[in-house]
Structures are given as structure tokens and as C-alpha cells.
Amino acid sequence: MKPAVISMALFLFALASAAQAQGNPVAGKSLYENGSGTTQPCVACHGNVENRRAAIDPGGDLDFDLVRARFLQAITAYPSQMGQYNAGFTEQQKNDVAAYIADVPKARPNLVDFRASATGVETAPATVTFRHAVTATAPLTLGAVGLSGANPADFRIRSAGTTCANNLVLAAGASCTVSVSFLTSTAGAKSALLNFPYTQGSTNVTRTAQLSGTVGDQPPPSSANPPGGGGALAFGWIALLLAALSAKRRGR
Ligand code: HEC
């Protein structure tokens, strides 16, 4: 491949990765508290960010896509108060402020679906990452991570690949991982919750990831929302492939 072709492919690759970026919570915090220069700060009407978190997903883990959708809906639904952000914020700034509201400790992916090849056969493990909020002002202390729900005995927390531990202290933005697999002795749909209890100041919260598993000839374990952005990667590889093909066609 010619350097120009390679750089085009890399550019497309970078674009694909950027499309997956969810906004910058630190920049969003500043927008929430100070506005963008031409817009009012959110605090002027809503006060503290906890007010918006409670309005959107009380007690929940504030998925970025949910927060962004609710913010965009409000811009349309309340034009006299919130319409200013339609043109007053760039797409990036909208994403940044949504990322700030969504910036709470959480486990991702929070839906993991396993397919075992047969009963009594353990699946490959999946990794669930628990991350503290990037804009947190205090560390959190993790409790004992464990399984509950309908079929906790059919899922296994594996020590290899698990760094989350009871009393682990996570600074703002820090994370730990749990490696979990599925092994069942009976056919049928199984489910469990993977729990991440934590304490921040005097507040006790439990975040969860929902695990499900079945036995059958389906593909290997898949994650509902992989943290690494598998879509962007796939798109990047397709871009590389297309670039290589077009270079070939032009006889280079
Ligand atoms: C001039 C006042 C005003 C400002 C400034 C303002 N909002 Fe609002 N916003 C409202 C009103 C009024 C509503 C509808 C009632 C409510 O949810 O409190 C609303 C609703 C919302 C909702 C919908 C909540 C839900 O239940 O779905 C979100 C999200 C939101 N605002 C976020 C923001 C963000 C982020 C900012 C700053 C970028 C902002 N608002 C700035 C007045 C304002």
C-alpha cells in the first residue's frame, strides 16, 4: 500500500473511533457550572448536577445514551428555557455535558450474555469493569463483589483477571475488573446479578451487571455493550480493507 492509502485508512480508523467517543465529563462539568459563554450555566436553573441525575435516572447508573437523549428531548420540549443549547452548544459540548451528568461509578458492560456449548462446560470468561466517576471529588471504597439473583450458582467469578476486591479504594476515574464465566449443569435460560457494592463518604450504593446464560450451539460469549468500542474497530478494519482493495484495483 502507498503511504497516502495507509494514511487515508488510518484517518478513517480515527474517525470511526471518534464516533464512539462519548464526550468529556471534565469539559462537561465546566459547561454545566459556567455555560459556554453564549449560554446560561445549567446551575442557573437546575442547581447541582445531582438534581439532573435524580430527574433522569433516580438511583440508576445513568447510561450516557439515556442522559444524552433526555437532554436533547428537553432542548426541544422546553424551547424558552433550554432552546438556547440547540445552537449555543456544539455536538461535542452536548456530548460533554451528557457525559458529565452520566459520570457516576458504574459497571460496564452491564449486560453480559453467555452461550455454553454444553451443560457442564465452562464458557470463556467475560470481563466487567467497574469504574469510579472521573469528576468525583472523593475516592470510593468497594465492598465484596458477589453474585445474586435467580441462578448465581451457574456463574463463576474467576480469580484470574479479577482485580476488584473487598475494601479496594478507587480514586476518581480509577477502575477494577471482574472476570466471570458461565457453567451450568442444566439446560435453560439462567440469570444472575453481579453486584458491586461501594461506599463513598456516608453513601452506600450497589451497581450491578446483569448476567444471562444459555446452553446451545450459538456463538461464544458476547457483551451487550463492550467498553472497547468493537464497532469502531470493525469499521476501521473495513476501511483498511477497502483502501487496500482500491489500491489494488488501481494497479499500485
Ligand atoms: C433557563 C432555565 C434552564 C437552564 C439554564 C437549563 N435548563 Fe434544563 N430544564 C429546564 C426546565 C424548565 C426543564 C423541564 C422541567 C425540569 O425537568 O426541571 C428542564 C429539563 C431538563 C432536562 C430533562 C430532565 C428529564 O426529566 O428528562 C435535562 C436533562 C436538562 N434540563 C438538562 C439541562 C442541562 C444539562 C443544562 C445546561 C446545559 C440545562 N438543562 C439548562 C430549564 C433550564
PDB file of C-alpha atoms and ligand atoms in Angstrom:
ATOM      1  CA  MET A   1       0.000   0.000   0.000  1.00  0.00           C
ATOM      2  CA  LYS A   2       1.127   3.557  -0.733  1.00  0.00           C
ATOM      3  CA  PRO A   3       1.639   5.884   2.234  1.00  0.00           C
ATOM      4  CA  ALA A   4      -1.315   8.031   1.086  1.00  0.00           C
ATOM      5  CA  VAL A   5      -3.591   4.994   1.091  1.00  0.00           C
ATOM      6  CA  ILE A   6      -2.367   3.951   4.506  1.00  0.00           C
ATOM      7  CA  SER A   7      -2.858   7.427   5.935  1.00  0.00           C
ATOM      8  CA  MET A   8      -6.372   7.596   4.478  1.00  0.00           C
ATOM      9  CA  ALA A   9      -7.185   4.280   6.125  1.00  0.00           C
ATOM     10  CA  LEU A  10      -5.735   5.478   9.418  1.00  0.00           C
ATOM     11  CA  PHE A  11      -7.776   8.671   9.139  1.00  0.00           C
ATOM     12  CA  LEU A  12     -10.969   6.656   8.644  1.00  0.00           C
ATOM     13  CA  PHE A  13      -9.921   4.469  11.544  1.00  0.00           C
ATOM     14  CA  ALA A  14      -9.510   7.541  13.767  1.00  0.00           C
ATOM     15  CA  LEU A  15     -12.880   8.886  12.594  1.00  0.00           C
ATOM     16  CA  ALA A  16     -14.545   5.609  13.481  1.00  0.00           C
ATOM     17  CA  SER A  17     -13.013   5.718  16.952  1.00  0.00           C
ATOM     18  CA  ALA A  18     -14.068   9.339  17.448  1.00  0.00           C
ATOM     19  CA  ALA A  19     -17.648   8.439  16.539  1.00  0.00           C
ATOM     20  CA  GLN A  20     -17.657   6.140  19.539  1.00  0.00           C
ATOM     21  CA  ALA A  21     -16.286   8.787  21.912  1.00  0.00           C
ATOM     22  CA  GLN A  22     -18.891   9.700  24.470  1.00  0.00           C
ATOM     23  CA  GLY A  23     -17.860  13.177  25.450  1.00  0.00           C
ATOM     24  CA  ASN A  24     -15.546  14.515  28.091  1.00  0.00           C
ATOM     25  CA  PRO A  25     -17.031  14.739  31.604  1.00  0.00           C
ATOM     26  CA  VAL A  26     -14.410  17.245  32.766  1.00  0.00           C
ATOM     27  CA  ALA A  27     -15.275  19.655  29.937  1.00  0.00           C
ATOM     28  CA  GLY A  28     -18.972  18.917  30.620  1.00  0.00           C
ATOM     29  CA  LYS A  29     -18.597  19.883  34.295  1.00  0.00           C
ATOM     30  CA  SER A  30     -17.271  23.278  33.285  1.00  0.00           C
ATOM     31  CA  LEU A  31     -20.143  23.768  30.817  1.00  0.00           C
ATOM     32  CA  TYR A  32     -22.678  22.706  33.452  1.00  0.00           C
ATOM     33  CA  GLU A  33     -21.285  25.156  36.006  1.00  0.00           C
ATOM     34  CA  ASN A  34     -20.214  28.063  33.775  1.00  0.00           C
ATOM     35  CA  GLY A  35     -22.067  27.751  30.451  1.00  0.00           C
ATOM     36  CA  SER A  36     -20.308  28.156  27.122  1.00  0.00           C
ATOM     37  CA  GLY A  37     -20.068  31.961  27.016  1.00  0.00           C
ATOM     38  CA  THR A  38     -23.213  32.462  24.928  1.00  0.00           C
ATOM     39  CA  THR A  39     -25.365  30.108  27.046  1.00  0.00           C
ATOM     40  CA  GLN A  40     -26.511  30.145  30.654  1.00  0.00           C
ATOM     41  CA  PRO A  41     -24.919  27.660  33.037  1.00  0.00           C
ATOM     42  CA  CYS A  42     -27.170  24.703  33.889  1.00  0.00           C
ATOM     43  CA  VAL A  43     -26.785  25.504  37.599  1.00  0.00           C
ATOM     44  CA  ALA A  44     -28.764  28.708  36.993  1.00  0.00           C
ATOM     45  CA  CYS A  45     -31.981  26.670  36.705  1.00  0.00           C
ATOM     46  CA  HIS A  46     -31.142  23.178  37.919  1.00  0.00           C
ATOM     47  CA  GLY A  47     -28.625  23.718  40.707  1.00  0.00           C
ATOM     48  CA  ASN A  48     -26.300  20.827  41.449  1.00  0.00           C
ATOM     49  CA  VAL A  49     -25.765  18.049  38.886  1.00  0.00           C
ATOM     50  CA  GLU A  50     -27.335  15.582  41.345  1.00  0.00           C
ATOM     51  CA  ASN A  51     -30.642  17.337  40.620  1.00  0.00           C
ATOM     52  CA  ARG A  52     -30.453  16.327  36.917  1.00  0.00           C
ATOM     53  CA  ARG A  53     -29.213  12.819  37.769  1.00  0.00           C
ATOM     54  CA  ALA A  54     -32.232  12.303  40.034  1.00  0.00           C
ATOM     55  CA  ALA A  55     -34.582  13.651  37.345  1.00  0.00           C
ATOM     56  CA  ILE A  56     -33.243  11.358  34.613  1.00  0.00           C
ATOM     57  CA  ASP A  57     -32.498   8.027  36.321  1.00  0.00           C
ATOM     58  CA  PRO A  58     -33.187   8.057  40.070  1.00  0.00           C
ATOM     59  CA  GLY A  59     -30.800   5.660  41.777  1.00  0.00           C
ATOM     60  CA  GLY A  60     -29.722   4.272  38.394  1.00  0.00           C
ATOM     61  CA  ASP A  61     -26.332   4.135  36.732  1.00  0.00           C
ATOM     62  CA  LEU A  62     -27.127   6.890  34.187  1.00  0.00           C
ATOM     63  CA  ASP A  63     -26.225   5.383  30.870  1.00  0.00           C
ATOM     64  CA  PHE A  64     -24.658   8.009  28.600  1.00  0.00           C
ATOM     65  CA  ASP A  65     -27.109   7.356  25.736  1.00  0.00           C
ATOM     66  CA  LEU A  66     -30.107   7.774  28.054  1.00  0.00           C
ATOM     67  CA  VAL A  67     -28.774  11.036  29.507  1.00  0.00           C
ATOM     68  CA  ARG A  68     -27.961  12.454  26.087  1.00  0.00           C
ATOM     69  CA  ALA A  69     -31.430  11.559  24.761  1.00  0.00           C
ATOM     70  CA  ARG A  70     -33.167  13.206  27.725  1.00  0.00           C
ATOM     71  CA  PHE A  71     -31.052  16.361  27.399  1.00  0.00           C
ATOM     72  CA  LEU A  72     -31.827  16.622  23.661  1.00  0.00           C
ATOM     73  CA  GLN A  73     -35.539  15.983  24.322  1.00  0.00           C
ATOM     74  CA  ALA A  74     -35.593  18.771  26.913  1.00  0.00           C
ATOM     75  CA  ILE A  75     -33.986  21.202  24.431  1.00  0.00           C
ATOM     76  CA  THR A  76     -36.965  20.597  22.141  1.00  0.00           C
ATOM     77  CA  ALA A  77     -39.631  20.316  24.839  1.00  0.00           C
ATOM     78  CA  TYR A  78     -38.677  23.499  26.736  1.00  0.00           C
ATOM     79  CA  PRO A  79     -37.622  25.910  23.982  1.00  0.00           C
ATOM     80  CA  SER A  80     -37.827  29.106  26.024  1.00  0.00           C
ATOM     81  CA  GLN A  81     -35.503  27.800  28.738  1.00  0.00           C
ATOM     82  CA  MET A  82     -33.421  25.079  27.086  1.00  0.00           C
ATOM     83  CA  GLY A  83     -33.643  26.034  23.399  1.00  0.00           C
ATOM     84  CA  GLN A  84     -30.514  28.146  23.821  1.00  0.00           C
ATOM     85  CA  TYR A  85     -28.389  24.950  23.749  1.00  0.00           C
ATOM     86  CA  ASN A  86     -29.659  23.912  20.333  1.00  0.00           C
ATOM     87  CA  ALA A  87     -27.336  26.328  18.522  1.00  0.00           C
ATOM     88  CA  GLY A  88     -25.433  27.508  21.605  1.00  0.00           C
ATOM     89  CA  PHE A  89     -23.697  24.164  22.150  1.00  0.00           C
ATOM     90  CA  THR A  90     -21.717  22.217  19.559  1.00  0.00           C
ATOM     91  CA  GLU A  91     -22.445  18.475  19.219  1.00  0.00           C
ATOM     92  CA  GLN A  92     -19.272  17.889  21.210  1.00  0.00           C
ATOM     93  CA  GLN A  93     -20.448  20.194  24.003  1.00  0.00           C
ATOM     94  CA  LYS A  94     -23.812  18.403  24.119  1.00  0.00           C
ATOM     95  CA  ASN A  95     -21.930  15.123  24.463  1.00  0.00           C
ATOM     96  CA  ASP A  96     -19.621  16.617  27.106  1.00  0.00           C
ATOM     97  CA  VAL A  97     -22.451  17.850  29.319  1.00  0.00           C
ATOM     98  CA  ALA A  98     -24.254  14.478  28.954  1.00  0.00           C
ATOM     99  CA  ALA A  99     -21.006  12.702  29.843  1.00  0.00           C
ATOM    100  CA  TYR A 100     -20.749  14.812  32.993  1.00  0.00           C
ATOM    101  CA  ILE A 101     -24.308  14.009  34.113  1.00  0.00           C
ATOM    102  CA  ALA A 102     -23.603  10.315  33.316  1.00  0.00           C
ATOM    103  CA  ASP A 103     -20.309  10.403  35.224  1.00  0.00           C
ATOM    104  CA  VAL A 104     -21.154   8.197  38.219  1.00  0.00           C
ATOM    105  CA  PRO A 105     -19.471   4.990  39.404  1.00  0.00           C
ATOM    106  CA  LYS A 106     -20.724   2.137  37.227  1.00  0.00           C
ATOM    107  CA  ALA A 107     -20.080  -1.346  35.864  1.00  0.00           C
ATOM    108  CA  ARG A 108     -19.680  -1.835  32.095  1.00  0.00           C
ATOM    109  CA  PRO A 109     -20.775  -3.777  30.195  1.00  0.00           C
ATOM    110  CA  ASN A 110     -23.857  -4.048  32.405  1.00  0.00           C
ATOM    111  CA  LEU A 111     -25.431  -6.784  30.270  1.00  0.00           C
ATOM    112  CA  VAL A 112     -23.412  -9.916  29.545  1.00  0.00           C
ATOM    113  CA  ASP A 113     -24.874 -12.860  27.659  1.00  0.00           C
ATOM    114  CA  PHE A 114     -23.112 -16.247  27.747  1.00  0.00           C
ATOM    115  CA  ARG A 115     -23.591 -19.252  25.481  1.00  0.00           C
ATOM    116  CA  ALA A 116     -22.154 -22.527  26.772  1.00  0.00           C
ATOM    117  CA  SER A 117     -21.504 -25.276  24.211  1.00  0.00           C
ATOM    118  CA  ALA A 118     -22.957 -27.919  26.558  1.00  0.00           C
ATOM    119  CA  THR A 119     -24.027 -28.459  30.142  1.00  0.00           C
ATOM    120  CA  GLY A 120     -21.012 -28.914  32.390  1.00  0.00           C
ATOM    121  CA  VAL A 121     -18.775 -26.940  30.027  1.00  0.00           C
ATOM    122  CA  GLU A 122     -17.480 -23.594  31.261  1.00  0.00           C
ATOM    123  CA  THR A 123     -17.595 -20.684  28.834  1.00  0.00           C
ATOM    124  CA  ALA A 124     -14.684 -18.371  28.165  1.00  0.00           C
ATOM    125  CA  PRO A 125     -14.717 -15.607  30.780  1.00  0.00           C
ATOM    126  CA  ALA A 126     -16.066 -12.117  30.142  1.00  0.00           C
ATOM    127  CA  THR A 127     -14.627  -9.046  31.831  1.00  0.00           C
ATOM    128  CA  VAL A 128     -16.816  -6.493  33.593  1.00  0.00           C
ATOM    129  CA  THR A 129     -15.085  -3.225  34.513  1.00  0.00           C
ATOM    130  CA  PHE A 130     -16.173  -1.151  37.477  1.00  0.00           C
ATOM    131  CA  ARG A 131     -15.014   2.466  37.223  1.00  0.00           C
ATOM    132  CA  HIS A 132     -15.223   5.400  39.608  1.00  0.00           C
ATOM    133  CA  ALA A 133     -16.529   8.718  38.253  1.00  0.00           C
ATOM    134  CA  VAL A 134     -13.856  10.789  36.507  1.00  0.00           C
ATOM    135  CA  THR A 135     -15.116  14.041  38.095  1.00  0.00           C
ATOM    136  CA  ALA A 136     -15.549  12.522  41.574  1.00  0.00           C
ATOM    137  CA  THR A 137     -14.200  14.697  44.380  1.00  0.00           C
ATOM    138  CA  ALA A 138     -13.572  11.778  46.773  1.00  0.00           C
ATOM    139  CA  PRO A 139     -12.401   8.182  46.419  1.00  0.00           C
ATOM    140  CA  LEU A 140     -14.809   5.299  46.883  1.00  0.00           C
ATOM    141  CA  THR A 141     -14.322   2.055  48.790  1.00  0.00           C
ATOM    142  CA  LEU A 142     -15.518  -1.131  47.163  1.00  0.00           C
ATOM    143  CA  GLY A 143     -17.282  -3.833  49.177  1.00  0.00           C
ATOM    144  CA  ALA A 144     -17.284  -7.557  48.418  1.00  0.00           C
ATOM    145  CA  VAL A 145     -18.228  -8.205  44.788  1.00  0.00           C
ATOM    146  CA  GLY A 146     -20.654 -11.120  44.532  1.00  0.00           C
ATOM    147  CA  LEU A 147     -23.450 -12.847  42.662  1.00  0.00           C
ATOM    148  CA  SER A 148     -27.163 -12.804  43.467  1.00  0.00           C
ATOM    149  CA  GLY A 149     -30.458 -13.184  41.617  1.00  0.00           C
ATOM    150  CA  ALA A 150     -32.124 -16.286  40.146  1.00  0.00           C
ATOM    151  CA  ASN A 151     -29.141 -18.561  39.341  1.00  0.00           C
ATOM    152  CA  PRO A 152     -25.991 -17.236  40.995  1.00  0.00           C
ATOM    153  CA  ALA A 153     -24.526 -20.767  41.269  1.00  0.00           C
ATOM    154  CA  ASP A 154     -24.387 -21.047  37.463  1.00  0.00           C
ATOM    155  CA  PHE A 155     -21.910 -18.157  37.142  1.00  0.00           C
ATOM    156  CA  ARG A 156     -18.363 -18.019  38.450  1.00  0.00           C
ATOM    157  CA  ILE A 157     -16.123 -15.158  39.456  1.00  0.00           C
ATOM    158  CA  ARG A 158     -12.647 -16.237  38.422  1.00  0.00           C
ATOM    159  CA  SER A 159      -9.626 -15.077  40.376  1.00  0.00           C
ATOM    160  CA  ALA A 160      -7.514 -14.771  37.212  1.00  0.00           C
ATOM    161  CA  GLY A 161      -8.427 -11.434  35.658  1.00  0.00           C
ATOM    162  CA  THR A 162     -10.296 -10.154  38.730  1.00  0.00           C
ATOM    163  CA  THR A 163      -8.758  -7.118  40.406  1.00  0.00           C
ATOM    164  CA  CYS A 164     -11.852  -5.823  42.259  1.00  0.00           C
ATOM    165  CA  ALA A 165     -11.558  -6.743  45.939  1.00  0.00           C
ATOM    166  CA  ASN A 166     -13.286  -6.022  49.229  1.00  0.00           C
ATOM    167  CA  ASN A 167     -12.058  -2.689  50.688  1.00  0.00           C
ATOM    168  CA  LEU A 168     -10.304  -1.704  47.465  1.00  0.00           C
ATOM    169  CA  VAL A 169     -10.106   2.108  47.315  1.00  0.00           C
ATOM    170  CA  LEU A 170     -10.625   3.641  43.884  1.00  0.00           C
ATOM    171  CA  ALA A 171      -9.585   7.216  43.173  1.00  0.00           C
ATOM    172  CA  ALA A 172     -11.581   9.340  40.704  1.00  0.00           C
ATOM    173  CA  GLY A 173     -11.502   7.657  37.280  1.00  0.00           C
ATOM    174  CA  ALA A 174      -9.789   4.508  38.628  1.00  0.00           C
ATOM    175  CA  SER A 175     -11.220   1.090  37.814  1.00  0.00           C
ATOM    176  CA  CYS A 176     -11.018  -2.600  38.623  1.00  0.00           C
ATOM    177  CA  THR A 177     -12.198  -5.694  36.772  1.00  0.00           C
ATOM    178  CA  VAL A 178     -14.138  -8.883  37.436  1.00  0.00           C
ATOM    179  CA  SER A 179     -13.681 -11.930  35.233  1.00  0.00           C
ATOM    180  CA  VAL A 180     -16.852 -14.002  35.141  1.00  0.00           C
ATOM    181  CA  SER A 181     -17.852 -17.185  33.319  1.00  0.00           C
ATOM    182  CA  PHE A 182     -20.905 -19.403  32.932  1.00  0.00           C
ATOM    183  CA  LEU A 183     -21.069 -23.083  33.861  1.00  0.00           C
ATOM    184  CA  THR A 184     -24.389 -24.833  34.337  1.00  0.00           C
ATOM    185  CA  SER A 185     -25.483 -28.402  34.895  1.00  0.00           C
ATOM    186  CA  THR A 186     -28.974 -27.984  33.422  1.00  0.00           C
ATOM    187  CA  ALA A 187     -30.272 -26.554  30.136  1.00  0.00           C
ATOM    188  CA  GLY A 188     -32.499 -23.490  30.071  1.00  0.00           C
ATOM    189  CA  ALA A 189     -32.108 -19.757  30.432  1.00  0.00           C
ATOM    190  CA  LYS A 190     -30.154 -18.706  33.514  1.00  0.00           C
ATOM    191  CA  SER A 191     -29.587 -15.285  35.005  1.00  0.00           C
ATOM    192  CA  ALA A 192     -27.789 -13.602  37.872  1.00  0.00           C
ATOM    193  CA  LEU A 193     -26.674 -10.195  39.051  1.00  0.00           C
ATOM    194  CA  LEU A 194     -23.036  -9.300  39.514  1.00  0.00           C
ATOM    195  CA  ASN A 195     -23.010  -6.796  42.375  1.00  0.00           C
ATOM    196  CA  PHE A 196     -20.501  -4.045  43.080  1.00  0.00           C
ATOM    197  CA  PRO A 197     -21.366  -2.546  46.480  1.00  0.00           C
ATOM    198  CA  TYR A 198     -19.418   0.584  47.364  1.00  0.00           C
ATOM    199  CA  THR A 199     -19.265   3.404  49.870  1.00  0.00           C
ATOM    200  CA  GLN A 200     -18.496   6.994  49.028  1.00  0.00           C
ATOM    201  CA  GLY A 201     -18.485   9.245  52.079  1.00  0.00           C
ATOM    202  CA  SER A 202     -21.555   8.113  54.005  1.00  0.00           C
ATOM    203  CA  THR A 203     -23.437   6.867  50.924  1.00  0.00           C
ATOM    204  CA  ASN A 204     -23.812   3.152  50.217  1.00  0.00           C
ATOM    205  CA  VAL A 205     -24.681   2.171  46.660  1.00  0.00           C
ATOM    206  CA  THR A 206     -24.691  -1.117  44.733  1.00  0.00           C
ATOM    207  CA  ARG A 207     -24.096  -1.124  40.985  1.00  0.00           C
ATOM    208  CA  THR A 208     -24.942  -4.246  39.032  1.00  0.00           C
ATOM    209  CA  ALA A 209     -24.242  -6.032  35.787  1.00  0.00           C
ATOM    210  CA  GLN A 210     -26.942  -8.426  34.559  1.00  0.00           C
ATOM    211  CA  LEU A 211     -25.633 -11.834  33.545  1.00  0.00           C
ATOM    212  CA  SER A 212     -27.555 -14.295  31.430  1.00  0.00           C
ATOM    213  CA  GLY A 213     -26.583 -17.670  30.037  1.00  0.00           C
ATOM    214  CA  THR A 214     -27.949 -20.488  27.934  1.00  0.00           C
ATOM    215  CA  VAL A 215     -26.682 -23.792  26.595  1.00  0.00           C
ATOM    216  CA  GLY A 216     -26.695 -24.235  22.830  1.00  0.00           C
ATOM    217  CA  ASP A 217     -24.823 -24.072  19.558  1.00  0.00           C
ATOM    218  CA  GLN A 218     -24.837 -20.284  19.424  1.00  0.00           C
ATOM    219  CA  PRO A 219     -21.696 -18.141  19.094  1.00  0.00           C
ATOM    220  CA  PRO A 220     -19.292 -17.704  22.043  1.00  0.00           C
ATOM    221  CA  PRO A 221     -19.942 -15.225  24.889  1.00  0.00           C
ATOM    222  CA  SER A 222     -20.781 -11.742  23.746  1.00  0.00           C
ATOM    223  CA  SER A 223     -21.118  -8.481  25.604  1.00  0.00           C
ATOM    224  CA  ALA A 224     -24.130  -6.257  25.022  1.00  0.00           C
ATOM    225  CA  ASN A 225     -22.111  -3.050  25.234  1.00  0.00           C
ATOM    226  CA  PRO A 226     -18.373  -3.776  25.096  1.00  0.00           C
ATOM    227  CA  PRO A 227     -16.305  -0.960  26.642  1.00  0.00           C
ATOM    228  CA  GLY A 228     -13.619  -1.102  23.945  1.00  0.00           C
ATOM    229  CA  GLY A 229     -15.821   0.031  21.067  1.00  0.00           C
ATOM    230  CA  GLY A 230     -15.830  -3.114  18.919  1.00  0.00           C
ATOM    231  CA  GLY A 231     -17.930  -1.317  16.309  1.00  0.00           C
ATOM    232  CA  ALA A 232     -15.268   1.312  15.732  1.00  0.00           C
ATOM    233  CA  LEU A 233     -12.597  -1.361  15.443  1.00  0.00           C
ATOM    234  CA  ALA A 234     -14.606  -3.327  12.913  1.00  0.00           C
ATOM    235  CA  PHE A 235     -15.266  -0.164  10.906  1.00  0.00           C
ATOM    236  CA  GLY A 236     -11.568   0.672  10.999  1.00  0.00           C
ATOM    237  CA  TRP A 237     -10.622  -2.724   9.634  1.00  0.00           C
ATOM    238  CA  ILE A 238     -13.209  -2.431   6.873  1.00  0.00           C
ATOM    239  CA  ALA A 239     -11.720   0.969   5.986  1.00  0.00           C
ATOM    240  CA  LEU A 240      -8.239  -0.586   5.812  1.00  0.00           C
ATOM    241  CA  LEU A 241      -9.525  -3.428   3.652  1.00  0.00           C
ATOM    242  CA  LEU A 242     -11.358  -1.077   1.275  1.00  0.00           C
ATOM    243  CA  ALA A 243      -8.260   1.096   0.964  1.00  0.00           C
ATOM    244  CA  ALA A 244      -6.136  -1.964   0.160  1.00  0.00           C
ATOM    245  CA  LEU A 245      -8.667  -3.165  -2.423  1.00  0.00           C
ATOM    246  CA  SER A 246      -8.916   0.204  -4.156  1.00  0.00           C
ATOM    247  CA  ALA A 247      -5.117   0.442  -4.278  1.00  0.00           C
ATOM    248  CA  LYS A 248      -5.032  -2.979  -5.949  1.00  0.00           C
ATOM    249  CA  ARG A 249      -7.715  -2.057  -8.472  1.00  0.00           C
ATOM    250  CA  ARG A 250      -5.713   0.975  -9.493  1.00  0.00           C
ATOM    251  CA  GLY A 251      -2.807  -1.400 -10.139  1.00  0.00           C
ATOM    252  CA  ARG A 252      -0.470   0.015  -7.499  1.00  0.00           C
TER     253      ARG A 252
HETATM  254  C1  HEC B   1     -33.378  28.804  31.930  1.00  0.00           C
HETATM  255  C2  HEC B   1     -33.555  27.619  32.735  1.00  0.00           C
HETATM  256  C3  HEC B   1     -32.831  26.338  32.311  1.00  0.00           C
HETATM  257  C4  HEC B   1     -31.493  26.203  32.032  1.00  0.00           C
HETATM  258  C5  HEC B   1     -30.420  27.268  32.023  1.00  0.00           C
HETATM  259  C6  HEC B   1     -31.277  24.798  31.780  1.00  0.00           C
HETATM  260  N1  HEC B   1     -32.445  24.111  31.895  1.00  0.00           N
HETATM  261 FE1  HEC B   1     -32.701  22.116  31.732  1.00  0.00          FE
HETATM  262  N2  HEC B   1     -34.697  22.301  32.020  1.00  0.00           N
HETATM  263  C7  HEC B   1     -35.335  23.480  32.315  1.00  0.00           C
HETATM  264  C8  HEC B   1     -36.750  23.206  32.536  1.00  0.00           C
HETATM  265  C9  HEC B   1     -37.801  24.208  32.917  1.00  0.00           C
HETATM  266  C10 HEC B   1     -36.911  21.808  32.349  1.00  0.00           C
HETATM  267  C11 HEC B   1     -38.205  20.987  32.496  1.00  0.00           C
HETATM  268  C12 HEC B   1     -38.556  20.744  33.946  1.00  0.00           C
HETATM  269  C13 HEC B   1     -37.453  20.018  34.700  1.00  0.00           C
HETATM  270  O1  HEC B   1     -37.074  18.901  34.338  1.00  0.00           O
HETATM  271  O2  HEC B   1     -36.952  20.600  35.684  1.00  0.00           O
HETATM  272  C14 HEC B   1     -35.598  21.288  32.032  1.00  0.00           C
HETATM  273  C15 HEC B   1     -35.357  19.946  31.789  1.00  0.00           C
HETATM  274  C16 HEC B   1     -34.095  19.404  31.621  1.00  0.00           C
HETATM  275  C17 HEC B   1     -33.838  18.006  31.436  1.00  0.00           C
HETATM  276  C18 HEC B   1     -34.877  16.904  31.321  1.00  0.00           C
HETATM  277  C19 HEC B   1     -34.949  16.058  32.561  1.00  0.00           C
HETATM  278  C20 HEC B   1     -35.871  14.882  32.349  1.00  0.00           C
HETATM  279  O3  HEC B   1     -36.604  14.559  33.296  1.00  0.00           O
HETATM  280  O4  HEC B   1     -35.865  14.274  31.269  1.00  0.00           O
HETATM  281  C21 HEC B   1     -32.483  17.869  31.350  1.00  0.00           C
HETATM  282  C22 HEC B   1     -31.707  16.583  31.150  1.00  0.00           C
HETATM  283  C23 HEC B   1     -31.901  19.179  31.462  1.00  0.00           C
HETATM  284  N3  HEC B   1     -32.913  20.093  31.634  1.00  0.00           N
HETATM  285  C24 HEC B   1     -30.563  19.425  31.425  1.00  0.00           C
HETATM  286  C25 HEC B   1     -30.026  20.708  31.376  1.00  0.00           C
HETATM  287  C26 HEC B   1     -28.627  20.966  31.172  1.00  0.00           C
HETATM  288  C27 HEC B   1     -27.545  19.916  31.010  1.00  0.00           C
HETATM  289  C28 HEC B   1     -28.471  22.321  31.164  1.00  0.00           C
HETATM  290  C29 HEC B   1     -27.221  23.101  30.889  1.00  0.00           C
HETATM  291  C30 HEC B   1     -26.517  22.783  29.671  1.00  0.00           C
HETATM  292  C31 HEC B   1     -29.792  22.893  31.381  1.00  0.00           C
HETATM  293  N4  HEC B   1     -30.699  21.886  31.494  1.00  0.00           N
HETATM  294  C32 HEC B   1     -30.045  24.242  31.485  1.00  0.00           C
HETATM  295  C33 HEC B   1     -34.775  24.728  32.436  1.00  0.00           C
HETATM  296  C34 HEC B   1     -33.433  25.029  32.217  1.00  0.00           C
END
